[in-house]
Coordinates of C-alpha atoms in Angstrom, one line a residue:
M15 CA -73.4 -21.2 -26.3
S16 CA -72.9 -24.2 -28.5
I17 CA -71.6 -27.5 -27.0
K18 CA -68.5 -27.2 -29.0
R19 CA -67.7 -23.7 -27.6
K20 CA -68.5 -24.9 -24.1
K21 CA -66.0 -27.8 -24.5
I22 CA -63.3 -25.3 -25.8
V23 CA -63.9 -23.0 -22.8
I24 CA -64.0 -25.8 -20.3
G25 CA -60.8 -27.3 -21.9
F26 CA -59.1 -23.9 -21.8
V27 CA -60.1 -23.2 -18.2
T28 CA -59.0 -26.8 -17.3
F29 CA -55.7 -26.2 -19.0
I30 CA -55.1 -22.9 -17.2
G31 CA -56.1 -24.6 -13.9
L32 CA -53.6 -27.4 -14.6
V33 CA -50.9 -24.9 -15.4
I34 CA -51.6 -22.9 -12.2
L35 CA -51.7 -26.1 -10.2
S36 CA -48.5 -27.3 -11.9
L37 CA -46.8 -24.0 -11.0
V38 CA -48.0 -24.2 -7.4
I39 CA -46.8 -27.8 -7.2
A40 CA -43.5 -27.0 -9.0
N41 CA -43.0 -24.0 -6.7
T42 CA -43.6 -26.1 -3.7
I43 CA -41.2 -28.9 -4.9
A44 CA -38.5 -26.3 -5.8
K45 CA -39.0 -24.6 -2.4
N46 CA -38.8 -27.9 -0.6
K47 CA -35.7 -28.9 -2.6
L48 CA -34.0 -25.7 -1.7
K49 CA -34.9 -26.1 2.0
N50 CA -33.7 -29.7 1.8
Y51 CA -30.4 -28.5 0.2
I52 CA -29.9 -25.9 2.9
V53 CA -30.6 -28.4 5.7
N54 CA -28.1 -30.8 4.1
L55 CA -25.2 -28.4 3.8
P56 CA -21.8 -29.8 5.1
E57 CA -21.7 -30.1 8.8
H58 CA -19.3 -27.1 9.3
I59 CA -21.7 -24.8 7.3
S60 CA -25.1 -23.7 8.5
L61 CA -27.7 -21.4 6.9
L62 CA -30.6 -20.0 8.9
Y63 CA -33.3 -17.7 7.5
D64 CA -36.7 -16.2 8.3
D65 CA -38.5 -17.1 5.0
L66 CA -37.8 -18.4 1.5
D67 CA -39.7 -17.2 -1.5
V68 CA -39.6 -19.0 -4.9
S69 CA -41.2 -17.9 -8.1
L70 CA -40.6 -20.3 -11.0
L71 CA -42.6 -18.2 -13.4
Q72 CA -40.3 -15.2 -12.9
G73 CA -37.2 -17.2 -12.0
N74 CA -36.8 -15.4 -8.7
I75 CA -35.5 -16.8 -5.4
T76 CA -35.3 -14.7 -2.2
L77 CA -34.0 -15.6 1.2
K78 CA -35.1 -13.2 3.9
S79 CA -32.8 -12.4 6.8
P80 CA -30.3 -15.3 6.1
L81 CA -27.5 -16.0 8.5
L82 CA -24.6 -18.0 7.1
T83 CA -22.1 -19.5 9.6
V84 CA -18.9 -21.3 8.6
K85 CA -17.0 -23.3 11.3
G86 CA -13.6 -24.8 11.2
K87 CA -13.7 -28.5 10.3
T88 CA -11.3 -29.5 13.1
T89 CA -11.7 -26.7 15.7
N90 CA -15.5 -26.3 15.3
Q91 CA -15.0 -22.7 16.1
I92 CA -16.7 -20.0 13.9
N93 CA -14.5 -18.9 11.0
A94 CA -16.9 -16.6 9.3
Q95 CA -20.4 -15.3 9.7
V96 CA -22.6 -13.4 7.2
K97 CA -25.9 -11.8 8.2
L98 CA -28.1 -10.2 5.5
S99 CA -31.4 -8.4 5.2
S100 CA -32.0 -10.5 2.1
L101 CA -30.3 -12.5 -0.6
S102 CA -32.1 -12.5 -3.9
I103 CA -31.6 -14.2 -7.3
K104 CA -33.6 -12.8 -10.3
D105 CA -34.4 -14.3 -13.7
F106 CA -33.0 -17.7 -13.1
S107 CA -32.8 -19.6 -16.4
Y108 CA -34.4 -23.1 -15.8
W109 CA -33.8 -23.9 -19.5
N110 CA -30.0 -23.6 -19.1
Y111 CA -30.1 -25.5 -15.9
L112 CA -32.2 -28.4 -17.3
F113 CA -30.8 -28.7 -20.8
N114 CA -27.3 -27.0 -20.8
D115 CA -26.3 -28.1 -17.3
N116 CA -25.2 -24.6 -16.2
L117 CA -26.5 -21.9 -13.9
K118 CA -27.5 -18.6 -15.4
F119 CA -29.3 -15.7 -13.8
D120 CA -29.7 -12.1 -14.4
H121 CA -29.0 -10.6 -11.0
L122 CA -27.6 -11.8 -7.7
N123 CA -28.0 -9.3 -4.9
F124 CA -26.7 -9.2 -1.3
D125 CA -28.6 -6.6 0.7
T126 CA -26.8 -5.0 3.8
P127 CA -24.6 -7.9 4.6
E128 CA -22.7 -7.8 7.9
V129 CA -19.6 -9.9 7.4
T130 CA -17.5 -11.1 10.4
Y131 CA -14.3 -13.2 9.7
Y132 CA -11.9 -14.7 12.2
H133 CA -8.5 -14.8 10.6
N134 CA -6.2 -17.7 11.5
P135 CA -2.7 -17.0 10.1
L136 CA -1.9 -20.7 10.3
A137 CA -4.8 -21.6 7.9
D138 CA -4.1 -21.8 4.2
T139 CA -6.9 -19.5 3.0
D140 CA -5.5 -19.4 -0.6
Q141 CA -5.9 -23.1 -1.1
G142 CA -9.3 -23.0 0.6
S143 CA -10.5 -20.3 -1.8
E144 CA -9.1 -22.2 -4.7
S145 CA -10.8 -25.4 -3.7
V146 CA -14.2 -23.7 -3.3
F147 CA -14.1 -22.7 -7.0
K148 CA -12.6 -25.9 -8.3
N149 CA -15.4 -27.9 -6.5
I150 CA -18.0 -26.1 -8.5
K151 CA -18.8 -28.5 -11.3
K152 CA -21.4 -26.5 -13.3
T153 CA -20.6 -23.4 -15.3
I154 CA -22.1 -20.3 -13.7
Y155 CA -23.1 -17.1 -15.5
I156 CA -24.2 -14.0 -13.6
K157 CA -25.2 -11.0 -15.6
N158 CA -25.1 -8.6 -12.6
L159 CA -23.9 -9.0 -9.0
S160 CA -24.4 -6.3 -6.4
V161 CA -23.6 -5.9 -2.7
N162 CA -25.4 -3.0 -1.0
K163 CA -24.2 -1.2 2.2
A164 CA -22.1 -4.0 3.6
S165 CA -20.0 -3.8 6.7
V166 CA -16.9 -6.0 7.3
E167 CA -14.9 -6.9 10.3
V168 CA -11.9 -9.2 10.3
F169 CA -10.5 -10.4 13.7
N170 CA -7.2 -12.0 14.6
V171 CA -8.0 -15.4 16.2
K172 CA -4.9 -15.2 18.4
N173 CA -5.8 -12.0 20.3
D174 CA -9.2 -11.0 19.1
S175 CA -7.9 -7.7 17.8
V176 CA -9.5 -6.1 14.7
L177 CA -7.3 -6.6 11.6
L178 CA -9.7 -4.9 9.2
S179 CA -13.0 -3.0 9.3
T180 CA -15.1 -1.0 6.9
N181 CA -18.7 0.1 6.4
N182 CA -21.0 1.4 3.7
L183 CA -19.4 -0.9 1.2
D184 CA -21.1 -1.0 -2.2
F185 CA -19.9 -3.4 -4.9
T186 CA -21.0 -4.3 -8.4
M187 CA -19.7 -6.8 -10.9
S188 CA -21.0 -7.6 -14.4
Q189 CA -20.9 -10.6 -16.7
I190 CA -19.3 -13.1 -14.3
I191 CA -18.3 -16.5 -15.5
V192 CA -17.2 -19.3 -13.2
D193 CA -15.9 -22.1 -15.3
N194 CA -13.3 -24.8 -14.6
N195 CA -12.2 -24.5 -18.3
L196 CA -10.8 -21.0 -17.7
A197 CA -7.1 -20.5 -17.7
S198 CA -5.4 -22.0 -14.6
S199 CA -4.4 -18.5 -13.4
K200 CA -8.1 -17.5 -13.2
L201 CA -10.7 -18.5 -10.7
F202 CA -13.4 -16.6 -12.6
D203 CA -13.8 -14.0 -15.3
F204 CA -15.8 -10.8 -15.5
K205 CA -16.3 -7.7 -17.6
S206 CA -16.4 -4.8 -15.2
S207 CA -16.6 -4.0 -11.5
T208 CA -16.9 -1.0 -9.1
L209 CA -16.4 -0.8 -5.4
S210 CA -16.7 2.0 -2.8
T211 CA -16.4 1.9 0.9
N212 CA -16.0 4.3 3.9
N213 CA -13.9 4.2 7.0
L214 CA -11.5 1.5 5.9
K215 CA -9.1 0.5 8.7
Y216 CA -6.4 -2.1 8.4
Q217 CA -3.7 -3.3 10.7
I218 CA -0.8 -3.9 8.4
S219 CA 1.6 -5.1 11.2
K220 CA 1.8 -5.2 15.0
F221 CA 3.2 -1.7 14.9
E222 CA 1.4 0.2 12.0
N223 CA -2.2 0.9 11.1
L224 CA -3.6 2.1 7.8
S225 CA -6.9 4.1 7.4
V226 CA -8.8 5.5 4.5
D227 CA -11.8 7.8 4.8
K228 CA -13.2 6.8 1.4
F229 CA -11.9 4.2 -1.1
K230 CA -13.3 3.9 -4.6
I231 CA -12.2 1.6 -7.4
D232 CA -13.5 0.8 -10.9
N233 CA -12.0 -0.8 -14.0
T234 CA -9.5 2.0 -14.6
R235 CA -8.9 4.0 -11.4
M236 CA -8.4 3.6 -7.7
T237 CA -8.9 6.6 -5.4
L238 CA -8.0 6.7 -1.7
S239 CA -9.3 9.8 0.0
G240 CA -8.1 10.8 3.5
F241 CA -5.3 8.2 3.6
S242 CA -3.1 7.8 6.6
L243 CA -0.4 5.2 7.7
K244 CA 0.7 5.6 11.2
T245 CA 2.6 3.9 14.1
K246 CA -0.1 2.8 16.5
Y247 CA 2.1 3.7 19.6
D248 CA 3.2 7.1 20.6
K249 CA 6.9 7.8 20.4
V250 CA 7.7 6.9 24.0
A251 CA 5.5 3.8 24.0
L252 CA 7.2 2.5 20.8
S253 CA 10.6 2.8 22.4
N254 CA 9.4 0.8 25.3
V255 CA 8.1 -2.1 23.2
I256 CA 10.9 -2.5 20.7
T257 CA 14.4 -4.1 21.3
T258 CA 16.1 -2.5 18.3
E259 CA 15.5 0.9 16.7
R260 CA 12.5 1.3 14.5
D261 CA 11.1 4.4 12.8
H262 CA 8.0 6.0 14.3
F263 CA 6.1 7.6 11.5
E264 CA 3.0 9.4 10.5
L265 CA 2.0 9.7 6.8
A266 CA -1.1 11.5 5.8
T267 CA -2.3 12.6 2.4
P268 CA -5.7 14.0 1.2
E269 CA -5.7 11.7 -1.9
I270 CA -3.8 8.9 -3.7
R271 CA -4.9 8.2 -7.2
I272 CA -3.9 5.1 -9.2
D273 CA -4.7 5.2 -12.9
N274 CA -4.9 2.4 -15.5
Y275 CA -4.0 -0.4 -13.1
D276 CA -3.9 -4.1 -13.5
F277 CA -3.6 -7.0 -11.0
K278 CA -2.4 -10.4 -12.0
F279 CA -3.2 -13.5 -9.9
D280 CA -2.0 -17.1 -9.8
N281 CA -5.3 -18.5 -8.5
T282 CA -5.8 -16.4 -5.4
I283 CA -2.2 -15.3 -4.9
L284 CA -1.2 -11.9 -6.2
S285 CA 1.5 -12.4 -8.9
G286 CA 1.8 -9.0 -10.5
F287 CA 0.7 -5.3 -10.4
S288 CA 1.1 -2.6 -13.0
T289 CA -0.2 1.0 -13.4
D290 CA 0.4 3.9 -15.7
K291 CA 0.5 6.5 -12.9
I292 CA 0.2 6.9 -9.1
T293 CA -0.3 10.5 -7.7
F294 CA 0.2 11.5 -4.1
T295 CA -1.4 14.9 -3.4
K296 CA 0.2 16.9 -0.6
P297 CA 1.6 14.0 1.5
D298 CA 2.8 15.0 5.0
L299 CA 5.4 12.6 6.4
T300 CA 7.0 12.8 9.9
I301 CA 9.7 10.2 10.7
Y302 CA 11.1 9.9 14.3
R303 CA 14.0 7.7 15.3
D304 CA 15.0 7.1 18.9
K305 CA 18.8 6.5 18.7
L306 CA 18.8 5.6 22.4
V307 CA 17.3 2.3 21.4
A308 CA 19.8 -0.4 20.4
D309 CA 20.9 -0.3 16.7
D310 CA 19.2 -2.6 14.2
L311 CA 22.2 -4.4 12.7
T312 CA 20.4 -6.4 10.1
Q313 CA 21.5 -5.8 6.5
K314 CA 19.6 -3.0 4.7
D315 CA 19.2 -3.6 1.0
L316 CA 19.3 -0.8 -1.6
Y317 CA 16.0 0.0 -3.4
S318 CA 17.2 -1.8 -6.5
T319 CA 17.7 -5.0 -4.5
M320 CA 14.4 -4.6 -2.8
L321 CA 12.6 -4.3 -6.2
R322 CA 14.5 -7.2 -7.7
S323 CA 13.7 -9.4 -4.8
L324 CA 9.9 -8.9 -4.8
N325 CA 7.9 -12.0 -5.2
V326 CA 5.4 -10.2 -7.5
N327 CA 6.0 -8.6 -10.9
L328 CA 5.8 -4.9 -10.4
D329 CA 5.6 -2.3 -13.3
I330 CA 4.8 1.3 -12.3
K331 CA 5.4 3.6 -15.2
H332 CA 5.2 6.9 -13.2
I333 CA 4.8 8.1 -9.6
N334 CA 4.1 11.8 -9.0
I335 CA 4.4 13.5 -5.6
V336 CA 2.8 16.9 -5.4
E337 CA 3.5 19.6 -2.7
G338 CA 4.6 17.2 0.0
K339 CA 6.4 17.7 3.2
I340 CA 8.9 15.5 5.0
V341 CA 10.2 16.0 8.6
Y342 CA 12.9 13.7 10.0
Q343 CA 13.6 13.8 13.7
E344 CA 16.4 11.9 15.5
K345 CA 16.8 11.7 19.2
V346 CA 20.4 11.1 20.4
N347 CA 20.5 12.5 23.9
Q348 CA 18.0 11.7 26.6
D349 CA 18.0 15.2 28.1
K350 CA 17.7 17.0 24.7
T351 CA 15.0 17.4 22.2
A352 CA 15.3 15.5 18.9
G353 CA 17.2 17.1 16.1
Q354 CA 15.1 17.9 13.0
L355 CA 15.6 18.1 9.3
T356 CA 12.7 19.4 7.1
F357 CA 12.0 19.1 3.4
S358 CA 9.0 21.3 2.3
D359 CA 7.3 22.1 -1.1
F360 CA 8.4 18.6 -1.9
N361 CA 7.7 17.6 -5.6
A362 CA 9.0 14.5 -7.1
S363 CA 8.7 12.3 -10.2
L364 CA 9.6 8.6 -10.2
D365 CA 9.8 6.8 -13.5
H366 CA 10.0 3.1 -14.3
I367 CA 9.5 1.5 -10.9
S368 CA 9.7 -2.0 -12.3
N369 CA 11.3 -5.3 -11.7
T370 CA 10.2 -7.0 -15.0
K371 CA 12.9 -7.9 -17.4
L372 CA 10.6 -6.7 -20.2
N373 CA 11.3 -3.2 -19.0
P374 CA 15.0 -2.5 -19.5
K375 CA 14.8 1.2 -18.6
K376 CA 16.5 2.6 -15.6
T377 CA 14.6 3.8 -12.6
E378 CA 14.8 7.6 -12.5
I379 CA 13.9 9.8 -9.5
K380 CA 13.8 13.6 -9.7
I381 CA 13.2 15.7 -6.6
D382 CA 12.6 19.5 -6.3
C383 CA 12.1 20.8 -2.8
N384 CA 13.1 23.3 -0.1
F385 CA 15.6 22.1 2.5
M386 CA 15.4 23.6 6.0
Q387 CA 12.7 26.1 5.2
S388 CA 14.0 28.0 2.2
T389 CA 17.1 26.4 0.6
P390 CA 16.4 25.0 -2.9
L391 CA 17.4 21.3 -3.3
R392 CA 17.3 19.4 -6.5
V393 CA 18.1 15.7 -6.8
D394 CA 18.5 13.5 -9.8
W395 CA 18.9 9.8 -8.9
S396 CA 19.0 6.8 -11.2
F397 CA 19.7 3.0 -10.9
D398 CA 19.2 -0.2 -12.8
V399 CA 17.0 -2.7 -11.0
N400 CA 18.5 -5.6 -13.1
D401 CA 22.1 -4.7 -12.2
P402 CA 23.3 -7.3 -9.7
N403 CA 25.9 -4.9 -8.4
D404 CA 23.2 -2.3 -7.6
G405 CA 25.0 0.6 -9.3
F406 CA 23.5 4.0 -8.9
I407 CA 24.1 7.7 -9.7
F408 CA 22.9 10.3 -7.1
K409 CA 23.3 14.0 -8.1
A410 CA 22.3 16.9 -5.8
N411 CA 22.3 20.6 -6.2
L412 CA 21.9 22.5 -2.8
G413 CA 21.2 26.2 -3.0
D414 CA 21.9 29.1 -0.6
L415 CA 21.9 27.7 2.9
Q416 CA 22.4 29.6 6.1
A417 CA 24.5 27.2 8.1
D418 CA 22.7 28.0 11.4
H419 CA 19.5 26.5 9.9
L420 CA 21.2 23.1 10.4
N421 CA 21.7 23.8 14.1
Q422 CA 18.3 22.4 15.1
F423 CA 19.7 19.0 14.0
M424 CA 23.4 19.6 14.8
Q425 CA 23.2 21.0 18.3
P426 CA 21.1 18.3 20.0
N427 CA 22.6 15.4 18.0
L428 CA 26.2 16.3 17.4
N429 CA 26.8 18.9 20.2
L430 CA 28.0 21.5 17.8
K431 CA 26.8 24.6 15.9
L432 CA 27.6 26.0 12.5
E433 CA 27.8 29.6 11.3
G434 CA 28.3 31.1 7.9
N435 CA 26.7 30.7 4.5
L436 CA 26.8 27.7 2.1
M437 CA 26.1 29.6 -1.1
Q438 CA 25.9 26.5 -3.3
T439 CA 26.9 22.9 -3.0
L440 CA 26.9 20.3 -5.8
F441 CA 27.8 16.7 -5.6
T442 CA 27.6 13.5 -7.6
I443 CA 27.8 10.0 -6.0
D444 CA 28.7 7.1 -8.3
G445 CA 28.2 4.0 -6.1
N446 CA 27.0 0.5 -5.8
A447 CA 26.0 -1.8 -2.9
T448 CA 29.3 -1.6 -1.1
T449 CA 31.4 1.4 -2.2
S450 CA 31.1 4.8 -3.9
N451 CA 33.1 7.8 -5.1
V452 CA 31.8 11.4 -4.5
D453 CA 32.6 14.4 -6.6
L454 CA 31.7 17.6 -4.6
K455 CA 32.3 21.3 -4.9
T456 CA 31.0 24.0 -2.6
K457 CA 31.0 27.8 -2.5
Y458 CA 30.7 29.4 1.0
T459 CA 31.6 32.3 3.2
N460 CA 32.4 33.0 6.9
F461 CA 32.1 29.3 7.8
D462 CA 32.7 28.4 11.4
I463 CA 32.3 25.2 13.5
I464 CA 31.5 25.8 17.1
L465 CA 32.0 22.8 19.4
L466 CA 29.9 22.9 22.5
K467 CA 30.5 21.8 26.1
E468 CA 28.7 18.8 27.5
N469 CA 25.8 21.0 28.6
G470 CA 25.1 21.7 24.9
N471 CA 24.9 25.5 25.4
E472 CA 28.4 26.9 26.1
K473 CA 31.1 27.2 23.5
N474 CA 34.2 25.0 23.9
K475 CA 36.5 27.8 22.8
I476 CA 39.7 25.7 22.8
L477 CA 38.4 22.8 20.7
S478 CA 36.5 25.1 18.4
K479 CA 39.7 27.1 17.7
I480 CA 41.6 23.9 17.0
I481 CA 39.1 22.4 14.6
N482 CA 38.7 25.7 12.6
I483 CA 42.5 25.7 12.0
F484 CA 41.9 22.9 9.6
V485 CA 38.7 24.3 7.9
S486 CA 39.0 27.0 5.3
K487 CA 36.7 29.9 6.4
D488 CA 35.5 30.6 2.9
S489 CA 36.0 29.5 -0.7
K490 CA 37.3 32.8 -2.1
D491 CA 40.7 31.5 -2.7
A492 CA 39.5 28.8 -5.0
K493 CA 38.9 28.9 -8.7
D494 CA 35.4 30.3 -9.5
N495 CA 35.0 30.6 -5.7
F496 CA 34.3 26.8 -5.5
R497 CA 36.4 24.5 -3.4
N498 CA 36.5 20.9 -4.7
S499 CA 36.6 17.6 -2.8
N500 CA 39.3 15.1 -3.4
T501 CA 37.8 12.0 -1.9
K502 CA 38.8 8.5 -3.0
T503 CA 36.4 5.7 -1.8
V504 CA 33.6 5.8 0.6
E505 CA 32.6 2.4 2.2
R506 CA 29.0 1.7 2.8
D507 CA 27.7 0.4 6.1
N508 CA 25.2 -2.2 4.9
T509 CA 23.4 -2.1 8.3
K510 CA 22.3 1.5 7.4
S511 CA 19.9 2.8 4.8
I512 CA 20.7 4.3 1.4
F513 CA 20.2 7.8 2.9
N514 CA 22.9 7.1 5.5
F515 CA 25.2 6.2 2.5
V516 CA 24.3 9.5 0.8
W517 CA 25.0 11.4 4.0
K518 CA 28.4 9.7 4.4
N519 CA 29.3 10.7 0.9
A520 CA 28.2 14.3 1.4
Q521 CA 30.0 14.5 4.7
A522 CA 33.2 13.0 3.2
G523 CA 33.0 15.5 0.3
L524 CA 32.5 18.5 2.5
I525 CA 35.3 17.6 4.9
S526 CA 37.6 17.1 1.9
A527 CA 36.6 20.4 0.2
M528 CA 36.8 22.5 3.4
A529 CA 39.7 20.9 5.2
G530 CA 41.8 20.0 2.1
D531 CA 43.4 22.2 -0.4
G532 CA 40.1 22.7 -2.3
K533 CA 41.5 21.0 -5.5
K534 CA 40.7 17.8 -7.1
D535 CA 43.4 15.5 -8.5
D536 CA 43.4 15.2 -12.3

């Protein structure tokens, strides 16, 4: 080999050696800098780990078995703790870091994190989250972020109860940008995301718990499978812990699907929600009210007021309820079972559930179901959210009803029984937040009201005979066999719900039609 070639080979080998040595030194420096950075985190934040791998050549950084602990600055108590199998960064761009003053990497992966958070309702978490992002001075680009098989538990600091828990949480997000130059309403931006998790449990209040067997969400759809929202106490226990009446309820549905949704945020605070369609499949709802508990005399707003008063902009184009069931139970007497009303084969469509002024359309609710086993009931209900008087129109068409089907509610609650056949009842309520007018007509035969003695079983013959003097036994004497109501004004009790208002109107209309002359004034 010539001297010249030897020099070239020696120079090349020397160069390679220097490159390798430089990489080793650079790796060591980078590793030490990262270790030093971790050691010098703020006093209330600590990060422990088993090992740290750094590869400058590949742009990879891996923390093995890291444990992140965040404590309160004043209390020194643990606020949050995250334990992972590993945290890895892949394809970190040193060029962008050195020359463009930003952080850019291909993949950020959190492997099997176990997240524990202690929620303090007195702490301002929204401002805290906002400040974390605002304190980031460099622009961050992440091509792909992933969380694999996470578990999450959120505890209430006050009583150490579990507010939220879930497991097998998988999450991905792509093309993330964290930049202080983004619009003030955004903390960061991204292109797409997906999330799925199992066994989600959430304590929505001190009385109710929510659970979801499986929750999935992507850019266009949310699906909640095995959804339930239930009172956490049984019926007797609830009555013992409340001072005023409160519904005990159990809602379960195999699936809720939300299509083409969008959330709006003002920093970390939810400011708006919209969706094209929400579908509830076969929901089963049981509501129980113990009337032996003191009345709740607070003002009850109509739905139009509730929507108008929301602190978020809501725009739901359509809600669809498919093959549902509703059971309402009301206990009035201590020694009697609760009276019960049932609505089965419940199908409903709700359009324009919105409080945005950009949507001037009225909210429309259409219901088609069976009342008390087999009586067809159709409802057409509409109101204008932007009407300050809360005007509404409620129309109902009740089909052939055997009056004794109502006795499972009437007998234990009102101490009376009904006999006969309500062949058809139609009514329209034109009302607002305080008063209404009802236009009702009914066709019926062999109607009889049986008042009961105090024991609830024996007929009070004298009082039954007296009250039936004032009630027409059938509607055959009326035009088209329909007797009409002639009610004037029905006053709303604003300590009761809208459904109590509907009942008061129907009751007033029926009494007028049956006990009056069956004619409506022109």
